[in-house]
Each structure stands twice: as structure tokens, then as C-alpha cells.
PDB file of C-alpha atoms in Angstrom:
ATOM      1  CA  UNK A   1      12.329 -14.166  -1.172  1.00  0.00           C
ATOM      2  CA  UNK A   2       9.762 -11.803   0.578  1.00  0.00           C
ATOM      3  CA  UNK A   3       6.348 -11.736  -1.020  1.00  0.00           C
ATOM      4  CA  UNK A   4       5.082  -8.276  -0.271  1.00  0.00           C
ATOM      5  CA  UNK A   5       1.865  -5.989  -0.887  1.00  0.00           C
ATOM      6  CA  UNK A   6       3.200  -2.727  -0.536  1.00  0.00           C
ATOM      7  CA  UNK A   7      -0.379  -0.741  -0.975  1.00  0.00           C
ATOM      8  CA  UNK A   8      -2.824  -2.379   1.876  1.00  0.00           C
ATOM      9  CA  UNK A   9      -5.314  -1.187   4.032  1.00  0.00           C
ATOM     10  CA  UNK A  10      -7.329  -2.553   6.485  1.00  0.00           C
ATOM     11  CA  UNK A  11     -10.548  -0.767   7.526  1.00  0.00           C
ATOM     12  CA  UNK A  12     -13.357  -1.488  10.111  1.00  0.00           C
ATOM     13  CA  UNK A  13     -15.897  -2.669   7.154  1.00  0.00           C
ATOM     14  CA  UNK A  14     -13.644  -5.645   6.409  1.00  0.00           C
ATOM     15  CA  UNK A  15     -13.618  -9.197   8.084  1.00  0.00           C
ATOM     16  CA  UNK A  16     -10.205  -9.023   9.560  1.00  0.00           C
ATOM     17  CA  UNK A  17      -9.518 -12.441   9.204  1.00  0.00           C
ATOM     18  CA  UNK A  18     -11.079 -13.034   5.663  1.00  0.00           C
ATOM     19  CA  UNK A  19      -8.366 -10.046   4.543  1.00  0.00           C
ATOM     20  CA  UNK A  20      -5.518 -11.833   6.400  1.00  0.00           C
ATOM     21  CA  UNK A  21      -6.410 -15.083   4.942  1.00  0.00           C
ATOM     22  CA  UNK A  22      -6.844 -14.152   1.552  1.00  0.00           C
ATOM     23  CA  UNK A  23      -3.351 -12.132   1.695  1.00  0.00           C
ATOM     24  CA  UNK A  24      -1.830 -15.908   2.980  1.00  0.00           C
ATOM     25  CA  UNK A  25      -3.373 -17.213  -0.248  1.00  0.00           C
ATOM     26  CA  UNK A  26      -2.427 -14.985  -3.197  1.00  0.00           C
ATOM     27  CA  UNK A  27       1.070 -14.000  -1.974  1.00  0.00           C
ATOM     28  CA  UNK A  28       2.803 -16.523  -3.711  1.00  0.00           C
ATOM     29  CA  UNK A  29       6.076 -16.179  -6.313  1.00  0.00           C
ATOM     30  CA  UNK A  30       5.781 -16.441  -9.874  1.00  0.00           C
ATOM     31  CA  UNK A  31       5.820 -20.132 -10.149  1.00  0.00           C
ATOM     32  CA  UNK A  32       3.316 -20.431  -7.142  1.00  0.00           C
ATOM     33  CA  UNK A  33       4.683 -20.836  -4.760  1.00  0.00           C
ATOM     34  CA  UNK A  34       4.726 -19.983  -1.015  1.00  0.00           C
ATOM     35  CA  UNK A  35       8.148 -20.018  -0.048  1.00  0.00           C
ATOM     36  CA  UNK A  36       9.280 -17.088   1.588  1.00  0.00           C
ATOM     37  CA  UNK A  37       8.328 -14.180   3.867  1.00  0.00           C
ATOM     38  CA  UNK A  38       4.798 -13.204   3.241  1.00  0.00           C
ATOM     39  CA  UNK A  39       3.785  -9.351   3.837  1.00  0.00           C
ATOM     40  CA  UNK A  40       1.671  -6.703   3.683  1.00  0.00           C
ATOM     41  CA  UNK A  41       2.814  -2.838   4.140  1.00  0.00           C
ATOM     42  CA  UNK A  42       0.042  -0.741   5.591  1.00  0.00           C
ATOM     43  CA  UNK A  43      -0.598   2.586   4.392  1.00  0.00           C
ATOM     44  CA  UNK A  44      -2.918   3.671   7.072  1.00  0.00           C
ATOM     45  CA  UNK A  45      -5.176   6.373   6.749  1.00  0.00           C
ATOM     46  CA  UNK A  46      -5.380   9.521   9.652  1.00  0.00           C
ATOM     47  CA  UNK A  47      -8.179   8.070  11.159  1.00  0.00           C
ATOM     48  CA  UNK A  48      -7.181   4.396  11.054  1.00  0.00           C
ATOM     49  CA  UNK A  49      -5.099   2.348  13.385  1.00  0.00           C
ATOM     50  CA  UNK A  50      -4.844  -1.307  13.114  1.00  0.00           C
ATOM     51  CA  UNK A  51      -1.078  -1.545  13.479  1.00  0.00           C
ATOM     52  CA  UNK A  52      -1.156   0.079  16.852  1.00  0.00           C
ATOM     53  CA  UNK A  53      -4.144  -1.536  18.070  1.00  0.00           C
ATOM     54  CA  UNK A  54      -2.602  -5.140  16.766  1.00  0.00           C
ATOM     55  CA  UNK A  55       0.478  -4.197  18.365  1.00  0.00           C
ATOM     56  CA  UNK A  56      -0.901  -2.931  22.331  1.00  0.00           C
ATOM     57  CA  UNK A  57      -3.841  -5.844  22.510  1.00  0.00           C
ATOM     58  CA  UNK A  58      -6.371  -2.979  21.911  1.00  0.00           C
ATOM     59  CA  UNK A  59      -7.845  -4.671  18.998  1.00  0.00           C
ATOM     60  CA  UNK A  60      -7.687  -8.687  19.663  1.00  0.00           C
ATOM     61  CA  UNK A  61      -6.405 -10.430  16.219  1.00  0.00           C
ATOM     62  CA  UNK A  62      -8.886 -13.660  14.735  1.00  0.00           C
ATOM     63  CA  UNK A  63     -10.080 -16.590  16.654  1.00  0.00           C
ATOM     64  CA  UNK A  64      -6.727 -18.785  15.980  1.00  0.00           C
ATOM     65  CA  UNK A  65      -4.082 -16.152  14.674  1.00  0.00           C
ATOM     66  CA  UNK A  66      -1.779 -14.453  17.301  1.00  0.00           C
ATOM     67  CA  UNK A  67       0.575 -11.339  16.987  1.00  0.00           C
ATOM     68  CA  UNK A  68       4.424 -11.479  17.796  1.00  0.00           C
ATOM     69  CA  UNK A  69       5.775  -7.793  17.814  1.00  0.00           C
ATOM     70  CA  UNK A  70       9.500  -7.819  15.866  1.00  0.00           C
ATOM     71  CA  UNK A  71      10.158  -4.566  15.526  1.00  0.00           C
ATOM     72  CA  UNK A  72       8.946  -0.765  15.899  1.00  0.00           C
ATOM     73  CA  UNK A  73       7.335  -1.120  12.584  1.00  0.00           C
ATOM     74  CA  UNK A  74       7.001  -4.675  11.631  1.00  0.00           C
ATOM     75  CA  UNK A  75       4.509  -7.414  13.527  1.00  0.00           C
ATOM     76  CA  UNK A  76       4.591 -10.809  12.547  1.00  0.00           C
ATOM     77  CA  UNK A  77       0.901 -12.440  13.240  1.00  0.00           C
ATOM     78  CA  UNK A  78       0.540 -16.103  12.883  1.00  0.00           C
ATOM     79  CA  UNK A  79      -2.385 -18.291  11.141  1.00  0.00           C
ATOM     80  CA  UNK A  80      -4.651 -21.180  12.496  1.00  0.00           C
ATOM     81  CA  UNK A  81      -2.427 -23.661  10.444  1.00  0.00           C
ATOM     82  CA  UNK A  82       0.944 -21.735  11.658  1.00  0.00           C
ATOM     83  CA  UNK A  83       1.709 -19.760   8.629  1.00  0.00           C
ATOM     84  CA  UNK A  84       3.141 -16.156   8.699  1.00  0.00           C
ATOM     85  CA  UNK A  85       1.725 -12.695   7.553  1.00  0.00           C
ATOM     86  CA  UNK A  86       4.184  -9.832   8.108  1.00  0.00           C
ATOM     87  CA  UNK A  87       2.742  -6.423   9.085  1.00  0.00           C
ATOM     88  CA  UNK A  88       4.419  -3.462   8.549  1.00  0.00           C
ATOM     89  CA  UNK A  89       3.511   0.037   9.374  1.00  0.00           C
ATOM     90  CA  UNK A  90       2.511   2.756   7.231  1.00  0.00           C
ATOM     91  CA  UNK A  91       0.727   5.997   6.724  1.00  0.00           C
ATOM     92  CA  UNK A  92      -1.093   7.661   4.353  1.00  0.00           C
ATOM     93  CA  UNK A  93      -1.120  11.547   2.958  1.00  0.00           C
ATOM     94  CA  UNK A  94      -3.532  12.905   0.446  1.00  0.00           C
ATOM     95  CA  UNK A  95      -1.536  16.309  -0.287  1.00  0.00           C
ATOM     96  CA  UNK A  96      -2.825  19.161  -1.487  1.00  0.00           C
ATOM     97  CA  UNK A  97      -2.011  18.367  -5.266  1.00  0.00           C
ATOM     98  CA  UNK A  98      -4.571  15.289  -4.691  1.00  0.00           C
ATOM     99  CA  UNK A  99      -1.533  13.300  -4.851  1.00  0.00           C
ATOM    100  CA  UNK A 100      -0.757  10.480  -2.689  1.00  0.00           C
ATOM    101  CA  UNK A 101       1.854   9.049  -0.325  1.00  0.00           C
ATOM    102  CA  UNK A 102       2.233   6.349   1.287  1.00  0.00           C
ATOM    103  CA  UNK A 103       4.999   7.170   4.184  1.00  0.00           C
ATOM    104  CA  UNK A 104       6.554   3.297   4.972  1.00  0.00           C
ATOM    105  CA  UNK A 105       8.260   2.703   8.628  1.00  0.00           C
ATOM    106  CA  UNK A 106       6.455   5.323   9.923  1.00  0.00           C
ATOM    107  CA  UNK A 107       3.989   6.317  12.365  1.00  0.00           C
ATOM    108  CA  UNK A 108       3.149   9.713  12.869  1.00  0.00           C
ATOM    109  CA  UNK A 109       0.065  11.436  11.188  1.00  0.00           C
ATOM    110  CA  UNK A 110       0.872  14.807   8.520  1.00  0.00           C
ATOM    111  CA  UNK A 111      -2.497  16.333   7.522  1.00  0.00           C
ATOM    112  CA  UNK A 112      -4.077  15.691   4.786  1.00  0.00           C
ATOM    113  CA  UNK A 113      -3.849  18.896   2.651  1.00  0.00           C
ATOM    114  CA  UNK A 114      -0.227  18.919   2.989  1.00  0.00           C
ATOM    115  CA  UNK A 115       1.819  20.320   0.180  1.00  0.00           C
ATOM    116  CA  UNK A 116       3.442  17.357  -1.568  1.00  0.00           C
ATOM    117  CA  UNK A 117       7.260  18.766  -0.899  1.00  0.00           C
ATOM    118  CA  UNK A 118       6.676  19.794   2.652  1.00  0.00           C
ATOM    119  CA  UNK A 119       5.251  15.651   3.159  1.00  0.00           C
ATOM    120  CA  UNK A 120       8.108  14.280   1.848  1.00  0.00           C
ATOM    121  CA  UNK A 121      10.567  16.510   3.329  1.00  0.00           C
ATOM    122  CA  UNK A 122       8.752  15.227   7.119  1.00  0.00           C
ATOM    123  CA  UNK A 123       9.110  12.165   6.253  1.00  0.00           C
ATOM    124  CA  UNK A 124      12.782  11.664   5.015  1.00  0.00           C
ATOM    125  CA  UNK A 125      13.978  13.483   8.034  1.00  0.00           C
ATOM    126  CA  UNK A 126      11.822  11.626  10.232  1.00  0.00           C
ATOM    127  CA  UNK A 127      13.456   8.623   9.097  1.00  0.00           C
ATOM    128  CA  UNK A 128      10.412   7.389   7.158  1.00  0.00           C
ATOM    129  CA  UNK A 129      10.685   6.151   3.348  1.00  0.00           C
ATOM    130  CA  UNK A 130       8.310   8.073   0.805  1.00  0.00           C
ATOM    131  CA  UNK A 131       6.479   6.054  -2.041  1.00  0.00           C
ATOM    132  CA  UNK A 132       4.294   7.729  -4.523  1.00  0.00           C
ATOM    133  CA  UNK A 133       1.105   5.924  -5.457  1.00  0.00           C
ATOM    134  CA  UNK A 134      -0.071   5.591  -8.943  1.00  0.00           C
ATOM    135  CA  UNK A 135      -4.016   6.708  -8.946  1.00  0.00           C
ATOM    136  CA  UNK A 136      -6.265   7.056 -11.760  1.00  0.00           C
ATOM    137  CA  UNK A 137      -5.819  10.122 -13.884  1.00  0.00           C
ATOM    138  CA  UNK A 138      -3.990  11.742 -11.251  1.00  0.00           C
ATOM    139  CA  UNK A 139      -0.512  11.104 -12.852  1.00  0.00           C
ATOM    140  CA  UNK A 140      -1.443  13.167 -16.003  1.00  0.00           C
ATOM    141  CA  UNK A 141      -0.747  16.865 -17.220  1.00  0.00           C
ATOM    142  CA  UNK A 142       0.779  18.966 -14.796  1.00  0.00           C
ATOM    143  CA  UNK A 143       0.681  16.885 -12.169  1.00  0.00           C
ATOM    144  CA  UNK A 144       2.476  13.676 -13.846  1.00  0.00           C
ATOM    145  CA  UNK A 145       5.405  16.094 -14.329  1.00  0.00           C
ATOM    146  CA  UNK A 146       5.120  17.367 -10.362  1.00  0.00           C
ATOM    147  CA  UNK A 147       6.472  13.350 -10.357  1.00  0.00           C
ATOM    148  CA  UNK A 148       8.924  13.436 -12.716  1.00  0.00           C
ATOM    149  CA  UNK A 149      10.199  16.422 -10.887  1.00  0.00           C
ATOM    150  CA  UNK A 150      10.029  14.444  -7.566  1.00  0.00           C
ATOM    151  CA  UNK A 151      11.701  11.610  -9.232  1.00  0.00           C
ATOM    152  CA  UNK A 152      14.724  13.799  -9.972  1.00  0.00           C
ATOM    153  CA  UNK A 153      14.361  15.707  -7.043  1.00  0.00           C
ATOM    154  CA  UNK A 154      14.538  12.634  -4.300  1.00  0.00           C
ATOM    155  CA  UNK A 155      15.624   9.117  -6.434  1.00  0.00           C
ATOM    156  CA  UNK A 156      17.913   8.020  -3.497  1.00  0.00           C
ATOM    157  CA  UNK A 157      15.002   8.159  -0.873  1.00  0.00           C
ATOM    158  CA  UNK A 158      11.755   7.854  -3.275  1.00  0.00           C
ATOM    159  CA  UNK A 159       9.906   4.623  -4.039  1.00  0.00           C
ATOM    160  CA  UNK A 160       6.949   4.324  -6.527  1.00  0.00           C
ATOM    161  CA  UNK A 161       4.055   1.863  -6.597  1.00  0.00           C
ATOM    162  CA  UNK A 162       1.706   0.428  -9.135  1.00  0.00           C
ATOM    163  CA  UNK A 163      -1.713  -0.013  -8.192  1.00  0.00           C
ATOM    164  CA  UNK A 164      -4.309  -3.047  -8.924  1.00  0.00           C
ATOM    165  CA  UNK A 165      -6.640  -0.007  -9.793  1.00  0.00           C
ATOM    166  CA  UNK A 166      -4.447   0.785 -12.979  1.00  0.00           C
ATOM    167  CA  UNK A 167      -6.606  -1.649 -15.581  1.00  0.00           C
ATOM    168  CA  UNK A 168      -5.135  -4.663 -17.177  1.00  0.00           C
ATOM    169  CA  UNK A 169      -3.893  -2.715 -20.642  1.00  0.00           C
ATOM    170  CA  UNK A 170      -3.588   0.752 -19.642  1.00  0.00           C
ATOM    171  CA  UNK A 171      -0.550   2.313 -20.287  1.00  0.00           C
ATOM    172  CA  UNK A 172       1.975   3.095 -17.832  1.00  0.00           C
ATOM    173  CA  UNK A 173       2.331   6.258 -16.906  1.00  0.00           C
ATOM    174  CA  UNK A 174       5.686   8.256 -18.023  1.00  0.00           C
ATOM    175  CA  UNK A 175       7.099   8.369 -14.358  1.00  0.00           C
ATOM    176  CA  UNK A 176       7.383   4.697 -14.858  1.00  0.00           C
ATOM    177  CA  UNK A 177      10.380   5.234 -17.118  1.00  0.00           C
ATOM    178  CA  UNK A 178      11.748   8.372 -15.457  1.00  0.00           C
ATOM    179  CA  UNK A 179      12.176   6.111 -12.426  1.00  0.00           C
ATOM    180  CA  UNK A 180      13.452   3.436 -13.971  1.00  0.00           C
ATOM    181  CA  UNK A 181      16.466   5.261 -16.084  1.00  0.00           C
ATOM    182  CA  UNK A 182      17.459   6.780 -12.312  1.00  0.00           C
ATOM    183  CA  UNK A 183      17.355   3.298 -10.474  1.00  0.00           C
ATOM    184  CA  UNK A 184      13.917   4.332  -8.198  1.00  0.00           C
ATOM    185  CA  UNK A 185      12.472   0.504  -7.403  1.00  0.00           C
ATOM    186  CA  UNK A 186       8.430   0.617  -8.406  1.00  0.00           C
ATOM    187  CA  UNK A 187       6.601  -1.964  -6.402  1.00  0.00           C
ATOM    188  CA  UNK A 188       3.005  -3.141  -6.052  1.00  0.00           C
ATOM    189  CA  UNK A 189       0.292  -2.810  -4.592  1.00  0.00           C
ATOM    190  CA  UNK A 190      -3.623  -3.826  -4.006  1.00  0.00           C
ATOM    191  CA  UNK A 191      -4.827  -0.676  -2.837  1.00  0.00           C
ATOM    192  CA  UNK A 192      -8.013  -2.172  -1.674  1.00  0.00           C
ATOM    193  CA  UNK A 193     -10.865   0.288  -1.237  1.00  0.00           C
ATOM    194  CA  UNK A 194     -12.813   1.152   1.666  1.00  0.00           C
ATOM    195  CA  UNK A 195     -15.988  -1.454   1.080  1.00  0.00           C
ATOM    196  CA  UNK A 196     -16.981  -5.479   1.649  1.00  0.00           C
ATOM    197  CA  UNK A 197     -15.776  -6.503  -1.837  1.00  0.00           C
ATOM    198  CA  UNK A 198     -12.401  -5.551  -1.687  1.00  0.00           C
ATOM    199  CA  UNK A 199     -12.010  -6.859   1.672  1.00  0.00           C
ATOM    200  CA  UNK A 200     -10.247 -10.345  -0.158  1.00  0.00           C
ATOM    201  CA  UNK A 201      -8.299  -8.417  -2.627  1.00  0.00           C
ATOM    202  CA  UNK A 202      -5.116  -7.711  -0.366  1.00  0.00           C
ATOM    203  CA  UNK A 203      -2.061 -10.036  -1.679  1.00  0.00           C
ATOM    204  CA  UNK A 204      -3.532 -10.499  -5.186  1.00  0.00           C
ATOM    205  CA  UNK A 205      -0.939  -7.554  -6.984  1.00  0.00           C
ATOM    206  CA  UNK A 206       2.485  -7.655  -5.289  1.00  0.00           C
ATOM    207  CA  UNK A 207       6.250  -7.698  -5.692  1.00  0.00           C
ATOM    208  CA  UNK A 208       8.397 -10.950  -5.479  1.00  0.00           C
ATOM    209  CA  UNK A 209      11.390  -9.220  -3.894  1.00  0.00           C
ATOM    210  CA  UNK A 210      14.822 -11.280  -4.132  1.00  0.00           C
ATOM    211  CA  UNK A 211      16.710 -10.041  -1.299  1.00  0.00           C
ATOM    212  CA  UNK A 212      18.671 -11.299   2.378  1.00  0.00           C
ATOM    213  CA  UNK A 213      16.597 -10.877   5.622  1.00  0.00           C
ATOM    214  CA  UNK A 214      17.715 -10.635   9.210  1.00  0.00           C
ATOM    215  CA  UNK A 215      14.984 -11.649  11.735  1.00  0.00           C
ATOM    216  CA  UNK A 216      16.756 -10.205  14.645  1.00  0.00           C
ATOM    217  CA  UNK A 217      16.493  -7.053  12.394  1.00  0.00           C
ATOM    218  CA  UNK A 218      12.948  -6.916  10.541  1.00  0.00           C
ATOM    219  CA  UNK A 219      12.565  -3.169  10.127  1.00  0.00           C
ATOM    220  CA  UNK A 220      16.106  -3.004   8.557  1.00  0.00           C
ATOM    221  CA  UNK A 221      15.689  -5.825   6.718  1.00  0.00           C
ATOM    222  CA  UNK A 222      12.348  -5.004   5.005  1.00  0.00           C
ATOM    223  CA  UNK A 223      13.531  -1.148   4.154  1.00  0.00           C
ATOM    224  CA  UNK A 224      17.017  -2.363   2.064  1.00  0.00           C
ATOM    225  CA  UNK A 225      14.899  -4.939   0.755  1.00  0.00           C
ATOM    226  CA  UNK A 226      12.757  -2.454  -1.235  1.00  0.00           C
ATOM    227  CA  UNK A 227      15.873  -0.616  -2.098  1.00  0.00           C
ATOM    228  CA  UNK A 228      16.893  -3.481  -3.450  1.00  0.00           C
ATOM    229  CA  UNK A 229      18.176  -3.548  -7.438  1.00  0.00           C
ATOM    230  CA  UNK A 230      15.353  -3.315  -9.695  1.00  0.00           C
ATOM    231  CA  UNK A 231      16.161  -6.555 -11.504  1.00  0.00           C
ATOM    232  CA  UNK A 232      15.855  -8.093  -8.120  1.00  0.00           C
ATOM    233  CA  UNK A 233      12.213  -6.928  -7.931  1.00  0.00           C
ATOM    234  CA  UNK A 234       9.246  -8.733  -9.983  1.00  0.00           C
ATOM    235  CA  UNK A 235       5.430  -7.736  -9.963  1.00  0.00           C
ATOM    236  CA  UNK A 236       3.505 -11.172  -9.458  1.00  0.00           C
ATOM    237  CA  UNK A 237      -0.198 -11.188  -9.305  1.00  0.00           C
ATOM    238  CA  UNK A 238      -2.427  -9.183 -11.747  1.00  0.00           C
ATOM    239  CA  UNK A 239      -4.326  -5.912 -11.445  1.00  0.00           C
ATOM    240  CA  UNK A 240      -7.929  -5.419 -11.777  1.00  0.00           C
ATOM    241  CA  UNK A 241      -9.650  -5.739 -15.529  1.00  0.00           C
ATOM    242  CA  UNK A 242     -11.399  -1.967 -16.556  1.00  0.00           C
ATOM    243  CA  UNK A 243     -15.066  -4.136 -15.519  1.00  0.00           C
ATOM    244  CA  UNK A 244     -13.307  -4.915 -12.498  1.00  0.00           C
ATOM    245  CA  UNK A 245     -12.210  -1.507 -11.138  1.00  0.00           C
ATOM    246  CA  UNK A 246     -15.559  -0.279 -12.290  1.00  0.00           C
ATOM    247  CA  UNK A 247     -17.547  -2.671  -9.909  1.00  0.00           C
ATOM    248  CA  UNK A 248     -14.923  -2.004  -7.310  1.00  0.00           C
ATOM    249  CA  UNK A 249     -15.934   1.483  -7.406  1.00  0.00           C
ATOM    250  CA  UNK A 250     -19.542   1.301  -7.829  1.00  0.00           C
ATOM    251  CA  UNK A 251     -19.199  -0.761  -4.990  1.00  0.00           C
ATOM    252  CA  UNK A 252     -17.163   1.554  -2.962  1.00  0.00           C
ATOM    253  CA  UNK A 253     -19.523   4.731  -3.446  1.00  0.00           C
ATOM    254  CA  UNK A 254     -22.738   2.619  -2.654  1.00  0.00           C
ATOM    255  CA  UNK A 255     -20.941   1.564   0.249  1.00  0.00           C
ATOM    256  CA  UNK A 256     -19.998   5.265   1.132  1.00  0.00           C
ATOM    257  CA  UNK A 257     -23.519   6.965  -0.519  1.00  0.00           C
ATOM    258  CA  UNK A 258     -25.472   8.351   2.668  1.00  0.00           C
ATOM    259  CA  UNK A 259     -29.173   7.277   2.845  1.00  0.00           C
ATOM    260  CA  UNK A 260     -31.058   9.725   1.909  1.00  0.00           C
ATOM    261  CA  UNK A 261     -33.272  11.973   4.959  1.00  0.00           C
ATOM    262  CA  UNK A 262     -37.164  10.972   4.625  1.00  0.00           C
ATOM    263  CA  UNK A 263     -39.451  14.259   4.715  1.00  0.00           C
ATOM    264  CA  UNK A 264     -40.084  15.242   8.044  1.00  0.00           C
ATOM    265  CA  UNK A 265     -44.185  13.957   9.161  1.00  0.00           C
ATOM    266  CA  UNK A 266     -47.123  16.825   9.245  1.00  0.00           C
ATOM    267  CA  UNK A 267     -48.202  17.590  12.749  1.00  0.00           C
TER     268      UNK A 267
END
């Protein structure tokens, strides 16, 4: 079984090793348990770089936890009390729809303000896997069928992921379906936002993913395992309540507002 939150971010505001401790905590399989690999997919943005900086020493990890590098994209860092937390890496494109993609197993940066077909296209034939990230009224109107076309378009290379932003009770959005009726897996994700409070949120909306694992193969093993059959893939965890993701965002733009200038003094 490998426990995995396939919509994290780590950012300079957070207490590294409150995030990696809380992701030890809440990824754990429908009945509660904590058997199996435990991971968390970064989606990095341009002008983040924690894998790398994990990965070369450049950024030390927590008093207590140390980093094991198993693969090009995939670092296995160990707890205090010897548990497991899989890294894997990840990048991030906002495209000039004002859609978003995560690009998994991947490293390289493609500009923000990239058309959404020229992304994907980079990334498939770099060897990277595309997922398409559920945001908040972004999935409507014209550009919720843009997705449905991309579902069509690229279902044997496409992934799409849930959010924890998408309220407890809102709908899903029609891509949903359109994925499911041609066999594209939808995982989950926390999607924590840039700011102190969400800094414990990563781990607590995830998939429970039922598939084999090779250690002497990480990077393999995690990328068939989110190709895996849908009915081998179950969303464990909950998303955010509609007060929730408000005070998650109210917290995020305070965190973000700029102070504002005081009047220059008379001479």
C-alpha cells in the first residue's frame, strides 16, 4: 500500500519539520492505519527548491530526520523515531489559461504563462507525467471543457487530482466523470497554501494506492503505481469544510498583503 499526497508544497514560511511530521501523522489507510509507504509528491513552484536542496546537503533536513537519496526523483528522509516520508519531485505550471499542472518525475522549470498544450507536450516528451489540478472555479465554462478536451486528447499519459480546497459538499466537477469513463486515475491532494496555517495540512487528503513496489526501483515504482487501475486507488482523508478554505485563504492573503508605506516626514 503507498499512502501518498500527490498535491504538496513546501515553502520557506513553513516549519520544515512540523510539515514532515504532520504528513507522518495523517497518512494513514482507511482503517488507520500506518502500514505502508508513506509519501508526499512535490509540485514545486519556479522559484522553489526543496527537493534539490534536500537532495545536495544545501538545505540541512530537521534536528533528528536524515535524507537517503533512492532515485533521480524520489528521496526517502527518515524521522526521529525511524519512520519513513517519501519525497518525490515535482513542478509546478500556472499556464496561460490560469490552469494548473503539476509535472510529476520531473525537474526542469517551463514558464509560467505557458500555453496549456505546449506544457504538456514538454513534459510527456521529457519523460515527465502531467496531472491537472482541480482549483476553485477554474474548472467551469470554457475552461472545464479545455479539460475534457485534454482528457480525450492525452488519457494514456494524463492524471487528475482533487484538491483539499474543493469544500466538503461541492460538486465534482464534470471532468471527474470524463476521466473516469476513459480509465484517467484522479488522485489527491492537500494543496497547502503559501502561509503558517497550512504548514500542518500536508498528508490530511490523499490516495491509499494498492499497488507492488520495487525499492531498488522507486521512481518506476511510484509512476505505475499512479497508473495503477482506478479501483485500486481510494481517497482517504477529508478536504477542507467551505469555513475552512475561507480561513485558509484569509489567512493566506494576510500572510501575502504588503504593509502598507507610511507618508514620507515634512522637512
Amino acid at each position: 500500500m503507498i499512502l501518498l499526497d500527490a498535491h504538496t508544497h513546501l515553502y520557506e514560511c513553513f516549519d520544515l519539520a512540523a510539515s514532515l511530521d504532520a504528513a507522518l501523522r495523517q497518512l494513514r489507510q482507511p482503517d488507520g492505519g500506518t502500514n505502508g509507504l508513506r509519501a508526499c509528491m512535490l509540485t514545486e513552484r519556479s522559484e522553489c527548491s526543496f527537493f534539490q536542496r534536500l537532495e545536495n546537503g544545501a538545505l540541512p533536513p530537521p534536528a533528528g530526520w536524515s535524507v537517503s537519496p533512492r532515485g533521480i526523483s524520489s528521496l526517502c528522509l527518515t524521522s526521529p523515531a525511524g519512520e519513513e516520508l517519501w519525497l518525490l519531485a515535482g513542478r509546478q505550471i500556472k499556464t496561460s489559461e490560469k490552469l494548473e499542472i503539476s509535472a510529476l518525475f520531473f525537474h526542469e522549470i517551463i514558464p509560467d504563462g505557458t500555453p496549456i498544450r505546449v506544457a504538456l507536450h514538454r513534459v510527456i516528451e521529457s519523460g515527465g507525467t502531467p496531472c491537472l489540478n482541480w482549483a476553485l472555479g477554474k474548472w467551469l465554462f470554457a475552461r472545464g471543457r479545455l479539460i475534457e478536451e485534454l482528457i480525450r486528447e492525452h488519457a494514456a499519459h494524463l492524471l487528475l487530482c482533487d484538491s483539499s480546497m474543493r469544500p466538503i459538499g461541492w460538486p465534482e466537477p464534470h471532468a471527474f466523470a470524463a476521466a473516469r469513463q476513459r480509465h484517467v486515475p484522479i488522485l489527491a491532494g492537500t494543496d497547502p497554501l503559501p502561509c503558517p496555517l497550512d504548514q500542518t495540512r500536508i498528508g490530511s487528503y490523499a490516495v491509499a494506492i494498492q499497488a507492488p513496489f520495487d525499492p531498488t526501483q522507486p521512481d518506476e515504482s511510484f509512476r505505475k503505481a499512479l497508473f495503477t487501475p482506478p479501483e485500486n486507488i481510494r481517497h482517504i482523508g477529508r478536504r477542507s469544510s467551505i469555513p475552512l478554505v475561507l480561513k485558509r485563504q484569509r489567512a493566506y492573503h494576510r500572510s501575502t498583503a504588503q504593509p502598507a508605506t507610511p507618508p514620507a516626514e515634512k522637512t
